[in-house]
GROMACS .gro file of N, CA and C in nm:
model
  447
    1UNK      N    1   0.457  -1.458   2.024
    1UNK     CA    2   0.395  -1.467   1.894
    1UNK      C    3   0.302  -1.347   1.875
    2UNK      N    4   0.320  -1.276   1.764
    2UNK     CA    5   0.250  -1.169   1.728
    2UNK      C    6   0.083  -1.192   1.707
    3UNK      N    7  -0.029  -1.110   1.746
    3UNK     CA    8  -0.133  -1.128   1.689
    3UNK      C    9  -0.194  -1.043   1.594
    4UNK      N   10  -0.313  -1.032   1.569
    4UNK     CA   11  -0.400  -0.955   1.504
    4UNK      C   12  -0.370  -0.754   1.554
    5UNK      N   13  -0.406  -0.785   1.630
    5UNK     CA   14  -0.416  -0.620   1.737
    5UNK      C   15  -0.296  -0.617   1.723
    6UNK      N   16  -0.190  -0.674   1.764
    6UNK     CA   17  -0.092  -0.564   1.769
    6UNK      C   18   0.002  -0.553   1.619
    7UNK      N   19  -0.072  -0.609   1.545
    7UNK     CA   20   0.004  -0.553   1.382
    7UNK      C   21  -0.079  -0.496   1.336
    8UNK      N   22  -0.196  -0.459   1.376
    8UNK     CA   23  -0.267  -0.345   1.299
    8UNK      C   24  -0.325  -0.261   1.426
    9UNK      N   25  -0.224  -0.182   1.496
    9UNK     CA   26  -0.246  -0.075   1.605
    9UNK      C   27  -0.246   0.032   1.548
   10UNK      N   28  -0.384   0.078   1.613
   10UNK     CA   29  -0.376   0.234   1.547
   10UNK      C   30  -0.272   0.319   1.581
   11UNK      N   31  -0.239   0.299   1.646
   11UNK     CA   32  -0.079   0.424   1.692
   11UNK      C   33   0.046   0.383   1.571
   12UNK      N   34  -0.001   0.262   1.488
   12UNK     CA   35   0.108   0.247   1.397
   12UNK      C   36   0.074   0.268   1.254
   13UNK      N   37  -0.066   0.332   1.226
   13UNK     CA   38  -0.141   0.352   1.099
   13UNK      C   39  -0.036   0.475   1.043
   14UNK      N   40   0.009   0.454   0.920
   14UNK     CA   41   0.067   0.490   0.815
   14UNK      C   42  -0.009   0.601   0.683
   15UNK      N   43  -0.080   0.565   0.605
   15UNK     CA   44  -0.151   0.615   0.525
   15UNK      C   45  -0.284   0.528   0.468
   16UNK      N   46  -0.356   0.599   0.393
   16UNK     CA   47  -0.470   0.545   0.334
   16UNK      C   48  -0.395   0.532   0.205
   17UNK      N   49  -0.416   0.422   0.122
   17UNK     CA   50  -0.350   0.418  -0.033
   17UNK      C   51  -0.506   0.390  -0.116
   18UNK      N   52  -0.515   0.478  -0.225
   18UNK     CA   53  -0.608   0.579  -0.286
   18UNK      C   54  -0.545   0.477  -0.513
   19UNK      N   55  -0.581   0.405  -0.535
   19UNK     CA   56  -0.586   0.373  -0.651
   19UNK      C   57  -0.669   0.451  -0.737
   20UNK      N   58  -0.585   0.537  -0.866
   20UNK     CA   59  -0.642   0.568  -0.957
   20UNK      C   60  -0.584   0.614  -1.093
   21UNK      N   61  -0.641   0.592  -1.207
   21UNK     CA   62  -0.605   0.599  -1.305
   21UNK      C   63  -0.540   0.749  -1.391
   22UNK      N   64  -0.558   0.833  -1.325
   22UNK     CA   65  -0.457   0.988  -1.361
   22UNK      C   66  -0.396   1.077  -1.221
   23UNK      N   67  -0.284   1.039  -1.170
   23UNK     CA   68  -0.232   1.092  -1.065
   23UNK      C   69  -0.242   1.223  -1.113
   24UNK      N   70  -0.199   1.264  -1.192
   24UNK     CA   71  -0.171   1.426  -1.183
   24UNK      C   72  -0.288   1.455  -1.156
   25UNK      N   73  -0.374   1.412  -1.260
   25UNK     CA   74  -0.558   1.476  -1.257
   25UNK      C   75  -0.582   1.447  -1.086
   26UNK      N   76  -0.541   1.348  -0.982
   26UNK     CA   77  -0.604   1.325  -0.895
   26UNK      C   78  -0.539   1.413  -0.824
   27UNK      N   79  -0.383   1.433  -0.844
   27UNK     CA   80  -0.320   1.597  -0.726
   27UNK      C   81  -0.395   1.704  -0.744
   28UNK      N   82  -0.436   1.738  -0.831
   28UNK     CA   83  -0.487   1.881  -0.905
   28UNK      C   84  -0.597   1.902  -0.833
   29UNK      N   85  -0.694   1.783  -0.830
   29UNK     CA   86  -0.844   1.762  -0.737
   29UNK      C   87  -0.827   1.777  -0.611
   30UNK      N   88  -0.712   1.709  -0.556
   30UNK     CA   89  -0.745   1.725  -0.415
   30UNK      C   90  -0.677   1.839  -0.392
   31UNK      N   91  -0.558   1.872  -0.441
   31UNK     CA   92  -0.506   1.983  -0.347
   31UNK      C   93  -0.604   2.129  -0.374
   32UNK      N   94  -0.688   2.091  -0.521
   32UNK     CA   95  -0.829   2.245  -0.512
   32UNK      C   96  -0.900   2.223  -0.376
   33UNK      N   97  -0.951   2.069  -0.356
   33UNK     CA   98  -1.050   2.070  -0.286
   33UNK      C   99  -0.993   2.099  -0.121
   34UNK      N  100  -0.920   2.013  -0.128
   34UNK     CA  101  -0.839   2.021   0.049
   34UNK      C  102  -0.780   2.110   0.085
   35UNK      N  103  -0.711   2.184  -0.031
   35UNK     CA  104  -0.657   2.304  -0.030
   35UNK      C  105  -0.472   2.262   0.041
   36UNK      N  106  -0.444   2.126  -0.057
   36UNK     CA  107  -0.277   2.113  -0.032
   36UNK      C  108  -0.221   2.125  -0.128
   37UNK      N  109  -0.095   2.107  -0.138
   37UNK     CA  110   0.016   2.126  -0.261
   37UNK      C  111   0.144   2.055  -0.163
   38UNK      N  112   0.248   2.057  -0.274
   38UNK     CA  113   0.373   1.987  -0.227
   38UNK      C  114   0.337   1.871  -0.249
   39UNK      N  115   0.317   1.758  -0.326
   39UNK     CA  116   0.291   1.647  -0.314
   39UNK      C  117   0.420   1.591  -0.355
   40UNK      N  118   0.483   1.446  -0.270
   40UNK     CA  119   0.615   1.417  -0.306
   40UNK      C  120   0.578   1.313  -0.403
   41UNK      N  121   0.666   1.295  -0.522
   41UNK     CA  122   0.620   1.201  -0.600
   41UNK      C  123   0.715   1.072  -0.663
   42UNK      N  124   0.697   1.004  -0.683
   42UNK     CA  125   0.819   0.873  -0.743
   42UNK      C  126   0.745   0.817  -0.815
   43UNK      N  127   0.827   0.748  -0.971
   43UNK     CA  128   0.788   0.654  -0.995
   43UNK      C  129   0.883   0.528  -1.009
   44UNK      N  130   0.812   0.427  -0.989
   44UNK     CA  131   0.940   0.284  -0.907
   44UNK      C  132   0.841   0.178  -1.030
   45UNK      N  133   0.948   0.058  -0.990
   45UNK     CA  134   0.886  -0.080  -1.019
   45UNK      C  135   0.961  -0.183  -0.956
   46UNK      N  136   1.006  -0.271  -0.971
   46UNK     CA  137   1.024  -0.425  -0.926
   46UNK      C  138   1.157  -0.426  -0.974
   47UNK      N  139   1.203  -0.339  -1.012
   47UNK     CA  140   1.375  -0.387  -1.108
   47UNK      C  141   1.454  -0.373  -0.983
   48UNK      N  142   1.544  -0.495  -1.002
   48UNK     CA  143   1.579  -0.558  -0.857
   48UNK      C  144   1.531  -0.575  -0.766
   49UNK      N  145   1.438  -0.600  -0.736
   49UNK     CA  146   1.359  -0.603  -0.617
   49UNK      C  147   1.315  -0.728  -0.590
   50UNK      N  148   1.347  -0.822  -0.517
   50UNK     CA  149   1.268  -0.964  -0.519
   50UNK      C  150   1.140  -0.958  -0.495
   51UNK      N  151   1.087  -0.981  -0.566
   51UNK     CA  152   0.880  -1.038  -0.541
   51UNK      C  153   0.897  -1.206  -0.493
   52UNK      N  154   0.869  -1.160  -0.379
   52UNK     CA  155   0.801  -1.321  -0.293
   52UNK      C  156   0.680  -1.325  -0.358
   53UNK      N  157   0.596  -1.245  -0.370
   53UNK     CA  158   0.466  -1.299  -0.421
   53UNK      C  159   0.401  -1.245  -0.481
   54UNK      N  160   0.341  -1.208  -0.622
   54UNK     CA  161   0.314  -1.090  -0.700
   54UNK      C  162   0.359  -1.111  -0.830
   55UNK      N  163   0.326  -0.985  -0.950
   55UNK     CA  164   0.406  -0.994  -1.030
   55UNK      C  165   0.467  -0.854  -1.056
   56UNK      N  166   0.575  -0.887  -1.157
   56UNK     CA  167   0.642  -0.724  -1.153
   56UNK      C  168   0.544  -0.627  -1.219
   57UNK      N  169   0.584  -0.454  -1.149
   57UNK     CA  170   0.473  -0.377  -1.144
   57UNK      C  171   0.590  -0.277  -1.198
   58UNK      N  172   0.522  -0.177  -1.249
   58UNK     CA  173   0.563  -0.020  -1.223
   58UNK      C  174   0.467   0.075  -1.154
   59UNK      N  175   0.478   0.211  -1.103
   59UNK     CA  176   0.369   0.269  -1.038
   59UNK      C  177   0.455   0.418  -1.059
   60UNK      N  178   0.307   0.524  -1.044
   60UNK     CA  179   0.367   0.617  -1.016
   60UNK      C  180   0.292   0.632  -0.897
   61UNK      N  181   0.403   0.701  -0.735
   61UNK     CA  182   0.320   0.730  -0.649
   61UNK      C  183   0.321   0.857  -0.615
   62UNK      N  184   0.205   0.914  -0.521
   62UNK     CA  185   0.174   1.063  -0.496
   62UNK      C  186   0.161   1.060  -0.324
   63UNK      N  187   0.233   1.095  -0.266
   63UNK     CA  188   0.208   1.143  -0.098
   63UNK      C  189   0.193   1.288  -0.089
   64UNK      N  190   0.111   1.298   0.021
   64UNK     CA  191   0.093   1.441   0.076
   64UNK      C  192   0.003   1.375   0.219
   65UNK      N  193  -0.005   1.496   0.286
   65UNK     CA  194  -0.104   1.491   0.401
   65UNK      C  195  -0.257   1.580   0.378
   66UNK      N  196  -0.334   1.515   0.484
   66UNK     CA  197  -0.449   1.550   0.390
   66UNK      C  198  -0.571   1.577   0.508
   67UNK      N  199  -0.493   1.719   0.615
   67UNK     CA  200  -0.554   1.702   0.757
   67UNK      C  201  -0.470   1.589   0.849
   68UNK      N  202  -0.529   1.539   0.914
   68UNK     CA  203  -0.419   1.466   0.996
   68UNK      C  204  -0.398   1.305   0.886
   69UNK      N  205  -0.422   1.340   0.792
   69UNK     CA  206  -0.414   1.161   0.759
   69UNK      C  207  -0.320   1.179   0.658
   70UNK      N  208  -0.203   1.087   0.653
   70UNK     CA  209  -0.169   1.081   0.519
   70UNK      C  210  -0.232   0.993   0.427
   71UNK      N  211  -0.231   1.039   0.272
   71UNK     CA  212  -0.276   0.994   0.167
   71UNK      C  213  -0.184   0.959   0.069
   72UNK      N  214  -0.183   0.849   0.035
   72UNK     CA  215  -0.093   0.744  -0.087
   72UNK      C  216  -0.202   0.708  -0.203
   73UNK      N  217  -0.146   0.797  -0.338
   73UNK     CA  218  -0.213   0.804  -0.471
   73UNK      C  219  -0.098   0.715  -0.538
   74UNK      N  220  -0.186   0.607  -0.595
   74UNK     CA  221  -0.050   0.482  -0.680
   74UNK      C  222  -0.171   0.478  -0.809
   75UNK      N  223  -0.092   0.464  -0.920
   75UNK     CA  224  -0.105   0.489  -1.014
   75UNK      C  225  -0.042   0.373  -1.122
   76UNK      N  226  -0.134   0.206  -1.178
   76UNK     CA  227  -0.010   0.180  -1.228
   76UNK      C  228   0.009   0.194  -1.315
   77UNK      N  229   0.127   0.185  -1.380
   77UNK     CA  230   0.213   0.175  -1.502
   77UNK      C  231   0.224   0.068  -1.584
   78UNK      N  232   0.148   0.032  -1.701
   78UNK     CA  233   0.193  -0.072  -1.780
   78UNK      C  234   0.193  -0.221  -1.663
   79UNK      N  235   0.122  -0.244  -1.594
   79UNK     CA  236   0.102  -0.298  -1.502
   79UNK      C  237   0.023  -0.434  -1.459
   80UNK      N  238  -0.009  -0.486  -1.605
   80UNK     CA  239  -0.108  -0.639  -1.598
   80UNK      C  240  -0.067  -0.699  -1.528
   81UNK      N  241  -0.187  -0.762  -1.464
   81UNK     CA  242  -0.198  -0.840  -1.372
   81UNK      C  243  -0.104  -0.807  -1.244
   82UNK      N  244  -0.101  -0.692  -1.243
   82UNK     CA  245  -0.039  -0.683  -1.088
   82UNK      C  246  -0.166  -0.632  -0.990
   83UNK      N  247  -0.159  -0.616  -0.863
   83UNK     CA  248  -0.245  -0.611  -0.741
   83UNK      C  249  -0.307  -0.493  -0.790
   84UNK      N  250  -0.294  -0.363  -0.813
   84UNK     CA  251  -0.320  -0.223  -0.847
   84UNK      C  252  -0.383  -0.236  -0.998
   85UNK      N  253  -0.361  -0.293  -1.056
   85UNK     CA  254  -0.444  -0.289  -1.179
   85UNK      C  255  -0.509  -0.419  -1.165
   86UNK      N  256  -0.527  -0.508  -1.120
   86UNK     CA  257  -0.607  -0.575  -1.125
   86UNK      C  258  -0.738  -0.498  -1.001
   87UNK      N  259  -0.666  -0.392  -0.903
   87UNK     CA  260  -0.818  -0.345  -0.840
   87UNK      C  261  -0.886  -0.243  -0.936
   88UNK      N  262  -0.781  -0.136  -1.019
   88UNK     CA  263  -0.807  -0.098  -1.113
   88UNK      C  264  -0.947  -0.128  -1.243
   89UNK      N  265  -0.891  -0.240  -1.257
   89UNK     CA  266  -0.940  -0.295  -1.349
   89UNK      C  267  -1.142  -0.369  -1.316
   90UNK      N  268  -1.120  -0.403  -1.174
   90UNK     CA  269  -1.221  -0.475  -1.093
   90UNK      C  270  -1.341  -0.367  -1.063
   91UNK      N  271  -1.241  -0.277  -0.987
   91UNK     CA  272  -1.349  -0.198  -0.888
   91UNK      C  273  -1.357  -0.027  -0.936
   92UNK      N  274  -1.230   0.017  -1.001
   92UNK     CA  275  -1.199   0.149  -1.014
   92UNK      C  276  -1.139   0.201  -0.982
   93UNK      N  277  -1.146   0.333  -0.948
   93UNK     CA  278  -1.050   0.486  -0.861
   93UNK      C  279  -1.167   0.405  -0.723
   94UNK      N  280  -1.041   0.446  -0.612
   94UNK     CA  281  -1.087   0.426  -0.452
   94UNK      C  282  -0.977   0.380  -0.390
   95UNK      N  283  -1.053   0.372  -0.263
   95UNK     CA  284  -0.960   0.364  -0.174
   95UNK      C  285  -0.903   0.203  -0.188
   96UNK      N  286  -0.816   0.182  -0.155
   96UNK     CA  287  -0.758   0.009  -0.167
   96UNK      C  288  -0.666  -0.019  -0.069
   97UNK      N  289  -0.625   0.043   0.053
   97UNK     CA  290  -0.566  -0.033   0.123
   97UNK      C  291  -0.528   0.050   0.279
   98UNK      N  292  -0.549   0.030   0.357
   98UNK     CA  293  -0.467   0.083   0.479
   98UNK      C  294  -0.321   0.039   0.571
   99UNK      N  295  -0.267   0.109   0.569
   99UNK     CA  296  -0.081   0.086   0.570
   99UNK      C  297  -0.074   0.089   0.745
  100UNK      N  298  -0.020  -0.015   0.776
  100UNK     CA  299   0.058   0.025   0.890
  100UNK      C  300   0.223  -0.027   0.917
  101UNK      N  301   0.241   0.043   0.989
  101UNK     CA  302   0.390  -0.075   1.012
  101UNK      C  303   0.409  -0.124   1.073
  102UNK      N  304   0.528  -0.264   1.091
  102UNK     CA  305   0.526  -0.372   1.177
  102UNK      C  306   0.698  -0.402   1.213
  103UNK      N  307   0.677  -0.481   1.316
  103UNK     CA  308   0.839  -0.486   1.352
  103UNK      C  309   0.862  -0.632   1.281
  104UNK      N  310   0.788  -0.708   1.269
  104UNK     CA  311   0.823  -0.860   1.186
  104UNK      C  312   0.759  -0.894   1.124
  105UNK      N  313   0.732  -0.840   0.950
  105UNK     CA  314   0.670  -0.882   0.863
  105UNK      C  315   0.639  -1.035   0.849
  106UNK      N  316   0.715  -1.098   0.878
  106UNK     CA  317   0.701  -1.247   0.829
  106UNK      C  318   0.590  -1.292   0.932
  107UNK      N  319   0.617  -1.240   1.081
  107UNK     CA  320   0.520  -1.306   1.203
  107UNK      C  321   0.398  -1.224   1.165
  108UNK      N  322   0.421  -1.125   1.132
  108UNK     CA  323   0.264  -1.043   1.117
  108UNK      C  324   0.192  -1.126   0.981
  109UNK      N  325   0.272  -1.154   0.866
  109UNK     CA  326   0.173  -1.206   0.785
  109UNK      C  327   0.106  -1.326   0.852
  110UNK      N  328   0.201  -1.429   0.920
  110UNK     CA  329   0.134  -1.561   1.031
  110UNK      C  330   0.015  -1.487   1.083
  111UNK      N  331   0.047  -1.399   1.188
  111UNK     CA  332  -0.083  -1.328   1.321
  111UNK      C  333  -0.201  -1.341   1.134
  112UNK      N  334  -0.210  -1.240   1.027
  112UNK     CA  335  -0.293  -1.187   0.942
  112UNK      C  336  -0.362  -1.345   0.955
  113UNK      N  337  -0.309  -1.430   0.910
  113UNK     CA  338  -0.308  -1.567   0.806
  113UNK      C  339  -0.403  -1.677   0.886
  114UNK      N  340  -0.341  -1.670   1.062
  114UNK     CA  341  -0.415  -1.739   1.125
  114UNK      C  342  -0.561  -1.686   1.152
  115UNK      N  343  -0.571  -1.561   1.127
  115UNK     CA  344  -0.702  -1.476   1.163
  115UNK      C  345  -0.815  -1.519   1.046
  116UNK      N  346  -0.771  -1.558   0.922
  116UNK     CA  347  -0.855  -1.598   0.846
  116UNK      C  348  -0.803  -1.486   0.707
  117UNK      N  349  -0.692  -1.391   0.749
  117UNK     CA  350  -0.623  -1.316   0.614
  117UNK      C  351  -0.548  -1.372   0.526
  118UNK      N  352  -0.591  -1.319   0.404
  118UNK     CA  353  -0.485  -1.415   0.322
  118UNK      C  354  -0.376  -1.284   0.265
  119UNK      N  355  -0.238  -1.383   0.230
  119UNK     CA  356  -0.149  -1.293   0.129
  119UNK      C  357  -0.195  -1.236  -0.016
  120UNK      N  358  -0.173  -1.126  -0.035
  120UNK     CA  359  -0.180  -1.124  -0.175
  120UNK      C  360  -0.076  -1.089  -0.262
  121UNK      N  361   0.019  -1.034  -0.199
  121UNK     CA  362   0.149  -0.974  -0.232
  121UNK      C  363   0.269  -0.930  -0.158
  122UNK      N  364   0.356  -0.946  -0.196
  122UNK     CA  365   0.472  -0.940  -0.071
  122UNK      C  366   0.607  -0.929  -0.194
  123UNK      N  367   0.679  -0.803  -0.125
  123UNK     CA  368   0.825  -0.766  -0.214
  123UNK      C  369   0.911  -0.721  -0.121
  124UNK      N  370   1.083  -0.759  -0.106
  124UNK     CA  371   1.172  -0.736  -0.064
  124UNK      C  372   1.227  -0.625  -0.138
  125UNK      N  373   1.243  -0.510  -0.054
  125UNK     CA  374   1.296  -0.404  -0.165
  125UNK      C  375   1.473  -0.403  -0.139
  126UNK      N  376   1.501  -0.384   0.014
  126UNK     CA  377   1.664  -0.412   0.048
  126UNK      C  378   1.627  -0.507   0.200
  127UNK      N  379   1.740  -0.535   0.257
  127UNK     CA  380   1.781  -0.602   0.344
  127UNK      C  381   1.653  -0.551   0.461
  128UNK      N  382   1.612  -0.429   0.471
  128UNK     CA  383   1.529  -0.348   0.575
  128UNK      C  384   1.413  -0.297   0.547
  129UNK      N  385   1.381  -0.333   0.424
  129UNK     CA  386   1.248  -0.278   0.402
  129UNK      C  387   1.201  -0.380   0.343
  130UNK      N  388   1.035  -0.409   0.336
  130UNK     CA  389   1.003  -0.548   0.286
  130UNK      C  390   0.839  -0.509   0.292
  131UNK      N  391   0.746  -0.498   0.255
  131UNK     CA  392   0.621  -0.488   0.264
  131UNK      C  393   0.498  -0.583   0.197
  132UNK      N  394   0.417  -0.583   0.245
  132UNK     CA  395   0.297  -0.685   0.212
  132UNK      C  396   0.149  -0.631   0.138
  133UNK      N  397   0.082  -0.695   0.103
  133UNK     CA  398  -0.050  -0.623   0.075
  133UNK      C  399  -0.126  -0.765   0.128
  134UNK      N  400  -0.222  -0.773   0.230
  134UNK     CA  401  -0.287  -0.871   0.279
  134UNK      C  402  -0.433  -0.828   0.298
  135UNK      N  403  -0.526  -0.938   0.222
  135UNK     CA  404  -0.712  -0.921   0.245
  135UNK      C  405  -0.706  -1.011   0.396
  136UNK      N  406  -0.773  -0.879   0.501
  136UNK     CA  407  -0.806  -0.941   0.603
  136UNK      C  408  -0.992  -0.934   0.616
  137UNK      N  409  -1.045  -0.968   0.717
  137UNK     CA  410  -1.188  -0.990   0.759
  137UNK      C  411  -1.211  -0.903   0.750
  138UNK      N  412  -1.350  -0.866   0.688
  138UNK     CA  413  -1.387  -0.732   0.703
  138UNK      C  414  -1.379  -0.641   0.585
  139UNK      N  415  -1.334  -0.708   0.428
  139UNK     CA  416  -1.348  -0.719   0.313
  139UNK      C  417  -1.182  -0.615   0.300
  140UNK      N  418  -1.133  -0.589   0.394
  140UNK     CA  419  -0.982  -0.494   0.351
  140UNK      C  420  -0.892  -0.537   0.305
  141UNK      N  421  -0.762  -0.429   0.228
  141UNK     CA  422  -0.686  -0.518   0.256
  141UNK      C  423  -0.574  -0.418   0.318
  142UNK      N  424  -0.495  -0.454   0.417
  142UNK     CA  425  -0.382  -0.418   0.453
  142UNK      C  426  -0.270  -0.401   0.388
  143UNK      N  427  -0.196  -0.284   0.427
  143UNK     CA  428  -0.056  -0.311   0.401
  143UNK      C  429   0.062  -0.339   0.490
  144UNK      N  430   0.128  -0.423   0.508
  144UNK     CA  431   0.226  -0.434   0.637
  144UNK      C  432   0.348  -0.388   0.563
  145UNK      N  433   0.407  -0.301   0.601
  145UNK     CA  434   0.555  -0.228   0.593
  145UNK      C  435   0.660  -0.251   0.712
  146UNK      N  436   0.780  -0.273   0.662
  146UNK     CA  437   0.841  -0.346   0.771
  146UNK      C  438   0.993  -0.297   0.738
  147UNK      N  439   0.988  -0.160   0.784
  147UNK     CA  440   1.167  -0.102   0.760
  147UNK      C  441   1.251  -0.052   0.894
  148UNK      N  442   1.344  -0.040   0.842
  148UNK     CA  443   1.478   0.007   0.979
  148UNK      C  444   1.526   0.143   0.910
  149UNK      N  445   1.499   0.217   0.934
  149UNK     CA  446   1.560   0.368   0.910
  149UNK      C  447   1.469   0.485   0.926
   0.00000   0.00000   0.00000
């Protein structure tokens, strides 16, 4: 049975995800300040996608590296009441989540759940990829990502 520690190991930390309301305006800032460029970009939503738990979203997202860390800029789209605009809406532009990945999403949300974390969101994108957004202790919230490729 999976626990706490080993679904959120630092050797498996992913990115920092960075909520804010003008992606472009926010590439433009950092890559002056940090001095990057190349940022890869998508914008997605929920069409086909099963939501276990959530509601449907659109987003635009922004990756790059940023020194040794990667950084995830999500942006949403027409987006009420989904997780990102409702932090949007709450708290502002900031940071909102730290990503890692896991080999069994379903046992890792259990390990989160018994620790005192709750779900807040969870979407099946294909057969191999599947990810979570979970508030654990310590006022965070996680992301558990859980793919084969």
């Amino acid at each position: 049975m999976a626990n706490i520690e080993s679904n959120l190991d630092p050797d498996r930390f992913l990115h920092v995800g960075v909520i804010v309301r003008d992606i472009d305006q926010q590439m433009d800032q950092m890559s002056a300040f940090w001095g990057v460029s190349d940022w890869s970009t998508i914008e997605y939503g929920a069409q086909g996608q099963q939501i276990i738990k959530g509601t449907p979203f659109n987003l635009k997202v922004a990756v790059n590296r940023v020194g040794p860390v990667t950084v995830e800029l999500l942006q949403p789209l027409d987006s009420p009441g989904s997780i990102w605009q409702k932090f949007l809406d709450g708290q502002g532009e900031g940071i909102h989540h730290l990503a890692y990945r896991v080999d069994d999403l379903e046992q890792s949300i259990a390990a989160i759940e018994r620790s005192g974390g709750e779900l807040l969101w969870h979407i099946s994108i294909t057969p191999t990829m599947n990810y979570c957004y979970a508030k654990v202790p310590g006022a965070l919230i996680v992301e558990l990502i859980d793919f084969d490729f």
